[in-house]
Coordinates of C-alpha atoms in Angstrom, one line a residue:
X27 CA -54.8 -90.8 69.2
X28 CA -53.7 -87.4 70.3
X29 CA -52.3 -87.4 73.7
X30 CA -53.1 -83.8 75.1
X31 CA -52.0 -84.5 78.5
X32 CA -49.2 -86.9 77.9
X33 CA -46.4 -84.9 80.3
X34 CA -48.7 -84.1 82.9
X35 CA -50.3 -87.4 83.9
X36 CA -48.2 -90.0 82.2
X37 CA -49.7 -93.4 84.1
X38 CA -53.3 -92.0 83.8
X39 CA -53.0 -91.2 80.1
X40 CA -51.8 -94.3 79.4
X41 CA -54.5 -96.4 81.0
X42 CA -57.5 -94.1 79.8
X43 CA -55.6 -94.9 76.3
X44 CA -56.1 -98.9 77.4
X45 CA -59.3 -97.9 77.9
X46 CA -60.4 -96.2 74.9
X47 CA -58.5 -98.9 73.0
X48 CA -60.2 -101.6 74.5
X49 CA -64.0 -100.1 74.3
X50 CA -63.3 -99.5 70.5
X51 CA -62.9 -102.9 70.0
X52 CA -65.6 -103.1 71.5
X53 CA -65.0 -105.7 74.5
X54 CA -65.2 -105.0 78.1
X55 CA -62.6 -104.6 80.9
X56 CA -61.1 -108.0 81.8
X57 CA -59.8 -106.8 85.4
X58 CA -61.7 -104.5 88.0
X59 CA -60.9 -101.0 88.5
X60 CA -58.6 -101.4 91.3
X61 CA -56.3 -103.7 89.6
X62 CA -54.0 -103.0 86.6
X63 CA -51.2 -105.2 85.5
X64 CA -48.0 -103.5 86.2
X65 CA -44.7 -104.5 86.1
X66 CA -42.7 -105.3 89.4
X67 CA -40.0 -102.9 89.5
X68 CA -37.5 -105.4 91.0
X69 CA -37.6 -107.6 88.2
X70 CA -36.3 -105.2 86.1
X71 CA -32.6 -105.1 88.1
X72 CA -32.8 -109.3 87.8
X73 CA -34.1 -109.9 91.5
X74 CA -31.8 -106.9 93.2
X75 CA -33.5 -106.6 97.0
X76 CA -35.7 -102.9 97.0
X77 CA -36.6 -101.8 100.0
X78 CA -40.1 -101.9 101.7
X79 CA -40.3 -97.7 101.9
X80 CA -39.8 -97.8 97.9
X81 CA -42.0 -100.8 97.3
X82 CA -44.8 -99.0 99.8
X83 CA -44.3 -95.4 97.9
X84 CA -44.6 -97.5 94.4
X85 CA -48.0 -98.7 95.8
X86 CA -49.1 -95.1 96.8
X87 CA -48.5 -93.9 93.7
X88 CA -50.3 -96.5 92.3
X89 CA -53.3 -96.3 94.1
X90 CA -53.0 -92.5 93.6
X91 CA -53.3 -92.8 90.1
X92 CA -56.4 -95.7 89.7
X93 CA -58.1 -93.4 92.0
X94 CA -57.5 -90.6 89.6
X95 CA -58.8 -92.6 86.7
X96 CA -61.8 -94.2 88.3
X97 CA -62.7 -90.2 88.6
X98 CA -61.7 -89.6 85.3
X99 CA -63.5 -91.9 83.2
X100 CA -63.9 -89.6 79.8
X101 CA -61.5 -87.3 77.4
X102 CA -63.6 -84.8 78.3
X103 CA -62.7 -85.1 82.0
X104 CA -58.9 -85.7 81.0
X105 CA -59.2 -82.3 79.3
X106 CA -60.9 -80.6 81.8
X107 CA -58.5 -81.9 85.0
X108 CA -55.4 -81.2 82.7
X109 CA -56.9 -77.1 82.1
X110 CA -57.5 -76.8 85.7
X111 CA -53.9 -78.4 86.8
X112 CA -52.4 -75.9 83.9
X113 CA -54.6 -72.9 85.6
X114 CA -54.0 -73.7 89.3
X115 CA -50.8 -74.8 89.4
X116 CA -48.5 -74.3 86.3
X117 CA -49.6 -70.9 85.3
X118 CA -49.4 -69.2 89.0
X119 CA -46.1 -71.4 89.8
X120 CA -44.5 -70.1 85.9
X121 CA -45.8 -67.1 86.4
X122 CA -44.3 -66.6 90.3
X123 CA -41.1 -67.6 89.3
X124 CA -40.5 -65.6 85.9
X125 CA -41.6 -62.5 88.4
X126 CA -38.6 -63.3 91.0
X127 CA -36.6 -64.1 88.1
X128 CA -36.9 -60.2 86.9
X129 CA -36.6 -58.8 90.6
X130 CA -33.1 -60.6 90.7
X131 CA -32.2 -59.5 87.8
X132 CA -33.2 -56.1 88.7
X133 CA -31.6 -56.4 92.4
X134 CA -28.3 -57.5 90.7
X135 CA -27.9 -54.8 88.5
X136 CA -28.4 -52.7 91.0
X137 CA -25.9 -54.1 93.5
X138 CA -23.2 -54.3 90.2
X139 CA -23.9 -50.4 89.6
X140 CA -23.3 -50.0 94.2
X141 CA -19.9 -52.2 93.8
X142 CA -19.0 -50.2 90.9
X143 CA -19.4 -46.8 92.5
X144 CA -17.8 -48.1 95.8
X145 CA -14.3 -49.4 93.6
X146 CA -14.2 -45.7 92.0
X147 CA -14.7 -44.3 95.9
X148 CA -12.3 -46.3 96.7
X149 CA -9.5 -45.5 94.2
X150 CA -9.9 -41.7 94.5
X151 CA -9.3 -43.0 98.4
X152 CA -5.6 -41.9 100.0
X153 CA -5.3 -44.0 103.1
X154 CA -1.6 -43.5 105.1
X155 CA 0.1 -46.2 106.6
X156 CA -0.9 -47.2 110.1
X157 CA 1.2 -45.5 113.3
X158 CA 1.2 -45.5 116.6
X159 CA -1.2 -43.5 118.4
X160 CA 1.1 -43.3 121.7
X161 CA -0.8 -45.8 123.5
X162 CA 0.6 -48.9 121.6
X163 CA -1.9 -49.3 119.1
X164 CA -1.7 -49.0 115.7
X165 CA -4.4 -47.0 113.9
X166 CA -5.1 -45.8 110.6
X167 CA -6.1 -41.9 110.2
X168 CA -8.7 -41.2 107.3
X169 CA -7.2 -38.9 104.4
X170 CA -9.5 -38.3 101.5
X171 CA -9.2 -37.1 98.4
X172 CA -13.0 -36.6 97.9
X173 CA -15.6 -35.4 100.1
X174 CA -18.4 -38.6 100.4
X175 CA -19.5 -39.1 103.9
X176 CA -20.0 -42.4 103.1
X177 CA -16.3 -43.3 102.3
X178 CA -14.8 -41.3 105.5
X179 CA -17.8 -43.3 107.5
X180 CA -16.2 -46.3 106.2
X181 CA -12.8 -45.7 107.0
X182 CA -13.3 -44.3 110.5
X183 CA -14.9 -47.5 110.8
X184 CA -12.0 -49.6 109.9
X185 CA -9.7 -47.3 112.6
X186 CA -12.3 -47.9 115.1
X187 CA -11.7 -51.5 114.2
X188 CA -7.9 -51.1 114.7
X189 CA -8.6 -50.2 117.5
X190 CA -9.9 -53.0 119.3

């Protein structure tokens, strides 16, 4: 049996596949709908204690998942919940994140191309050492080699800075 929705509703597939199994043999359901045999999770670790919160969520999920089979009763409906989880949520949420993906790329190569026109600014830079300015402090006077405002802004920044 094909198993279209095997990764997307694992415990719900697997008991709409009892299901199937069980009416093509052609004999009815031995327990209700509200109980299926599941295995206790604490047996598994030979008897270790589990806390109530994980035995409670375990129970949720459960319960979740009957409830989601007694609405699902057919293939059909299988197929059709599976499309409609694929077109709500996958697709928008894939979709969302390849788009940010390609703005960050985008964003980065743009900041890579800033940094590398601020380190070539910044080499064609002559900056003296600091001296006194006669009142004690030390300060450092701009001295450029090229004209951009934005490098002189920057260093009269940095003496303002000295300053303090």
């Amino acid at each position: 049996m094909a198993r279209p929705l095997a990764n997307r509703v694992p415990v719900a597939v697997a008991a709409y596949e009892a299901l199937a199994l069980r009416r093509r043999a052609g004999t009815t359901d031995p327990h209700p709908p509200s109980s299926f045999g599941r295995p206790d999770p604490a047996a598994d670790r030979g008897g270790a204690p589990i806390s109530s919160n994980l035995l409670l969520e375990a129970e949720r999920v459960r319960h979740v998942n009957l409830e989601l089979h007694m609405h699902l009763k057919t293939p059909a409906h299988y197929a059709e919940y599976g499309s409609l989880l694929e077109n709500d949520y996958s697709n928008p949420m894939r979709d969302g994140l390849v788009d940010k993906n390609r703005r960050l790329g985008r964003a980065l190569g743009t900041l890579e191309g800033e940094g590398d026109a601020l380190r070539k600014e910044a080499a064609a830079t002559v900056v003296p050492p600091p001296h006194d300015d006669g009142e004690g402090r030390r300060t450092i006077t701009p001295m450029l080699t090229s004209t951009s405002t934005s490098t002189s802004t920057m260093i009269m920044e940095i003496s303002e800075i000295n300053k303090r």
